[in-house]
Amino acid sequence: SLQDKNALHLYSVNGKYLGSEVLKEEVSDLCVTGEYIVMGSLQGFLSIRDLYSLSLSISPLAMRLPIHCISVTKEYSHILVGLEDGKLIIVGVGKPAEV
């Protein structure tokens, strides 16, 4: 049924439909940052997608608890993830040497 499906739809500023991607998880929060969409799900996955193709940039990271909120630092160096149990997870962005 349609109620069991989740999708991410992309439109231009003028309202032209550009594409969509069916999602396996239920999105709880998302943040558009530069050329990426950072998404958290109620199933506990943190996903980073390309803004224009909607394809996954990296494999989703499992947080093991539902994600309630996401924020990206001003310098785009870290992703802040708020979990259901009140914990704040800080994920470094970039190559290991940079993080």
PDB file of C-alpha atoms in Angstrom:
ATOM      1  CA  SER A   1       0.000   0.000   0.000  1.00  0.00           C
ATOM      2  CA  LEU A   2       1.094   3.591  -0.469  1.00  0.00           C
ATOM      3  CA  GLN A   3       1.147   4.314   3.255  1.00  0.00           C
ATOM      4  CA  ASP A   4       4.070   1.901   3.692  1.00  0.00           C
ATOM      5  CA  LYS A   5       6.251   3.709   1.153  1.00  0.00           C
ATOM      6  CA  ASN A   6       8.541   6.680   1.742  1.00  0.00           C
ATOM      7  CA  ALA A   7      10.134   8.773  -0.970  1.00  0.00           C
ATOM      8  CA  LEU A   8      12.351  11.801  -1.390  1.00  0.00           C
ATOM      9  CA  HIS A   9      11.247  14.133  -4.202  1.00  0.00           C
ATOM     10  CA  LEU A  10      13.392  16.811  -5.831  1.00  0.00           C
ATOM     11  CA  TYR A  11      11.980  19.967  -7.423  1.00  0.00           C
ATOM     12  CA  SER A  12      13.663  23.027  -8.924  1.00  0.00           C
ATOM     13  CA  VAL A  13      13.166  26.502  -7.458  1.00  0.00           C
ATOM     14  CA  ASN A  14      10.539  27.064 -10.171  1.00  0.00           C
ATOM     15  CA  GLY A  15       8.608  23.945  -9.180  1.00  0.00           C
ATOM     16  CA  LYS A  16       9.783  21.672 -11.987  1.00  0.00           C
ATOM     17  CA  TYR A  17       9.934  18.004 -10.960  1.00  0.00           C
ATOM     18  CA  LEU A  18      13.529  16.756 -11.205  1.00  0.00           C
ATOM     19  CA  GLY A  19      13.367  13.269  -9.715  1.00  0.00           C
ATOM     20  CA  SER A  20      12.643  11.057  -6.754  1.00  0.00           C
ATOM     21  CA  GLU A  21      14.136   8.208  -4.762  1.00  0.00           C
ATOM     22  CA  VAL A  22      12.187   5.553  -2.841  1.00  0.00           C
ATOM     23  CA  LEU A  23      13.446   5.238   0.735  1.00  0.00           C
ATOM     24  CA  LYS A  24      13.492   2.137   2.911  1.00  0.00           C
ATOM     25  CA  GLU A  25      13.419   4.136   6.154  1.00  0.00           C
ATOM     26  CA  GLU A  26      11.018   6.682   7.612  1.00  0.00           C
ATOM     27  CA  VAL A  27      12.792  10.079   7.630  1.00  0.00           C
ATOM     28  CA  SER A  28      12.645  11.888  10.977  1.00  0.00           C
ATOM     29  CA  ASP A  29      14.846  14.898  10.112  1.00  0.00           C
ATOM     30  CA  LEU A  30      16.939  16.185   7.249  1.00  0.00           C
ATOM     31  CA  CYS A  31      19.345  19.009   6.579  1.00  0.00           C
ATOM     32  CA  VAL A  32      20.391  20.385   3.185  1.00  0.00           C
ATOM     33  CA  THR A  33      24.053  21.370   3.301  1.00  0.00           C
ATOM     34  CA  GLY A  34      25.851  22.574   0.210  1.00  0.00           C
ATOM     35  CA  GLU A  35      25.481  19.810  -2.367  1.00  0.00           C
ATOM     36  CA  TYR A  36      24.306  17.137   0.085  1.00  0.00           C
ATOM     37  CA  ILE A  37      21.202  16.062   1.970  1.00  0.00           C
ATOM     38  CA  VAL A  38      21.910  14.673   5.444  1.00  0.00           C
ATOM     39  CA  MET A  39      19.008  12.528   6.679  1.00  0.00           C
ATOM     40  CA  GLY A  40      18.155  10.707   9.875  1.00  0.00           C
ATOM     41  CA  SER A  41      15.530   7.994  10.179  1.00  0.00           C
ATOM     42  CA  LEU A  42      13.325   6.495  12.855  1.00  0.00           C
ATOM     43  CA  GLN A  43      15.066   3.188  12.119  1.00  0.00           C
ATOM     44  CA  GLY A  44      18.344   4.745  13.345  1.00  0.00           C
ATOM     45  CA  PHE A  45      20.240   5.323  10.102  1.00  0.00           C
ATOM     46  CA  LEU A  46      22.208   8.447   9.176  1.00  0.00           C
ATOM     47  CA  SER A  47      22.345   8.866   5.380  1.00  0.00           C
ATOM     48  CA  ILE A  48      24.138  11.367   3.172  1.00  0.00           C
ATOM     49  CA  ARG A  49      22.772  11.825  -0.348  1.00  0.00           C
ATOM     50  CA  ASP A  50      23.839  13.915  -3.317  1.00  0.00           C
ATOM     51  CA  LEU A  51      21.442  16.853  -3.672  1.00  0.00           C
ATOM     52  CA  TYR A  52      21.102  16.583  -7.452  1.00  0.00           C
ATOM     53  CA  SER A  53      21.026  12.824  -8.110  1.00  0.00           C
ATOM     54  CA  LEU A  54      19.543  11.794  -4.714  1.00  0.00           C
ATOM     55  CA  SER A  55      21.919   8.814  -4.712  1.00  0.00           C
ATOM     56  CA  LEU A  56      23.710   7.746  -1.532  1.00  0.00           C
ATOM     57  CA  SER A  57      27.159   9.309  -1.176  1.00  0.00           C
ATOM     58  CA  ILE A  58      28.226   6.791   1.489  1.00  0.00           C
ATOM     59  CA  SER A  59      26.651   3.726   3.073  1.00  0.00           C
ATOM     60  CA  PRO A  60      24.173   4.679   5.810  1.00  0.00           C
ATOM     61  CA  LEU A  61      25.630   4.772   9.325  1.00  0.00           C
ATOM     62  CA  ALA A  62      23.699   2.787  11.938  1.00  0.00           C
ATOM     63  CA  MET A  63      23.030   4.712  15.162  1.00  0.00           C
ATOM     64  CA  ARG A  64      20.991   1.824  16.695  1.00  0.00           C
ATOM     65  CA  LEU A  65      18.317   4.203  18.049  1.00  0.00           C
ATOM     66  CA  PRO A  66      15.785   6.459  16.308  1.00  0.00           C
ATOM     67  CA  ILE A  67      17.272   9.783  15.229  1.00  0.00           C
ATOM     68  CA  HIS A  68      15.263  12.811  16.330  1.00  0.00           C
ATOM     69  CA  CYS A  69      17.318  15.711  14.950  1.00  0.00           C
ATOM     70  CA  ILE A  70      20.307  16.495  12.753  1.00  0.00           C
ATOM     71  CA  SER A  71      22.470  19.580  12.393  1.00  0.00           C
ATOM     72  CA  VAL A  72      25.659  20.305  10.461  1.00  0.00           C
ATOM     73  CA  THR A  73      28.311  22.663  11.837  1.00  0.00           C
ATOM     74  CA  LYS A  74      28.978  25.954  10.114  1.00  0.00           C
ATOM     75  CA  GLU A  75      32.326  24.731   8.748  1.00  0.00           C
ATOM     76  CA  TYR A  76      30.728  21.455   7.499  1.00  0.00           C
ATOM     77  CA  SER A  77      33.269  19.560   9.609  1.00  0.00           C
ATOM     78  CA  HIS A  78      30.851  17.645  11.862  1.00  0.00           C
ATOM     79  CA  ILE A  79      27.299  16.288  11.891  1.00  0.00           C
ATOM     80  CA  LEU A  80      25.425  16.498  15.187  1.00  0.00           C
ATOM     81  CA  VAL A  81      22.880  13.716  15.683  1.00  0.00           C
ATOM     82  CA  GLY A  82      20.312  13.749  18.489  1.00  0.00           C
ATOM     83  CA  LEU A  83      19.027  10.278  19.424  1.00  0.00           C
ATOM     84  CA  GLU A  84      15.799   9.161  21.083  1.00  0.00           C
ATOM     85  CA  ASP A  85      17.506   8.450  24.420  1.00  0.00           C
ATOM     86  CA  GLY A  86      18.852  12.023  24.655  1.00  0.00           C
ATOM     87  CA  LYS A  87      22.400  11.276  23.537  1.00  0.00           C
ATOM     88  CA  LEU A  88      24.209  13.597  21.149  1.00  0.00           C
ATOM     89  CA  ILE A  89      26.441  11.812  18.641  1.00  0.00           C
ATOM     90  CA  ILE A  90      29.099  13.867  16.846  1.00  0.00           C
ATOM     91  CA  VAL A  91      30.198  12.455  13.487  1.00  0.00           C
ATOM     92  CA  GLY A  92      33.346  13.834  11.866  1.00  0.00           C
ATOM     93  CA  VAL A  93      33.127  14.598   8.151  1.00  0.00           C
ATOM     94  CA  GLY A  94      36.044  14.095   5.788  1.00  0.00           C
ATOM     95  CA  LYS A  95      39.062  11.836   5.608  1.00  0.00           C
ATOM     96  CA  PRO A  96      40.302  10.305   8.895  1.00  0.00           C
ATOM     97  CA  ALA A  97      43.390  12.536   8.912  1.00  0.00           C
ATOM     98  CA  GLU A  98      41.172  15.630   8.608  1.00  0.00           C
ATOM     99  CA  VAL A  99      38.767  14.540  11.360  1.00  0.00           C
TER     100      VAL A  99
END
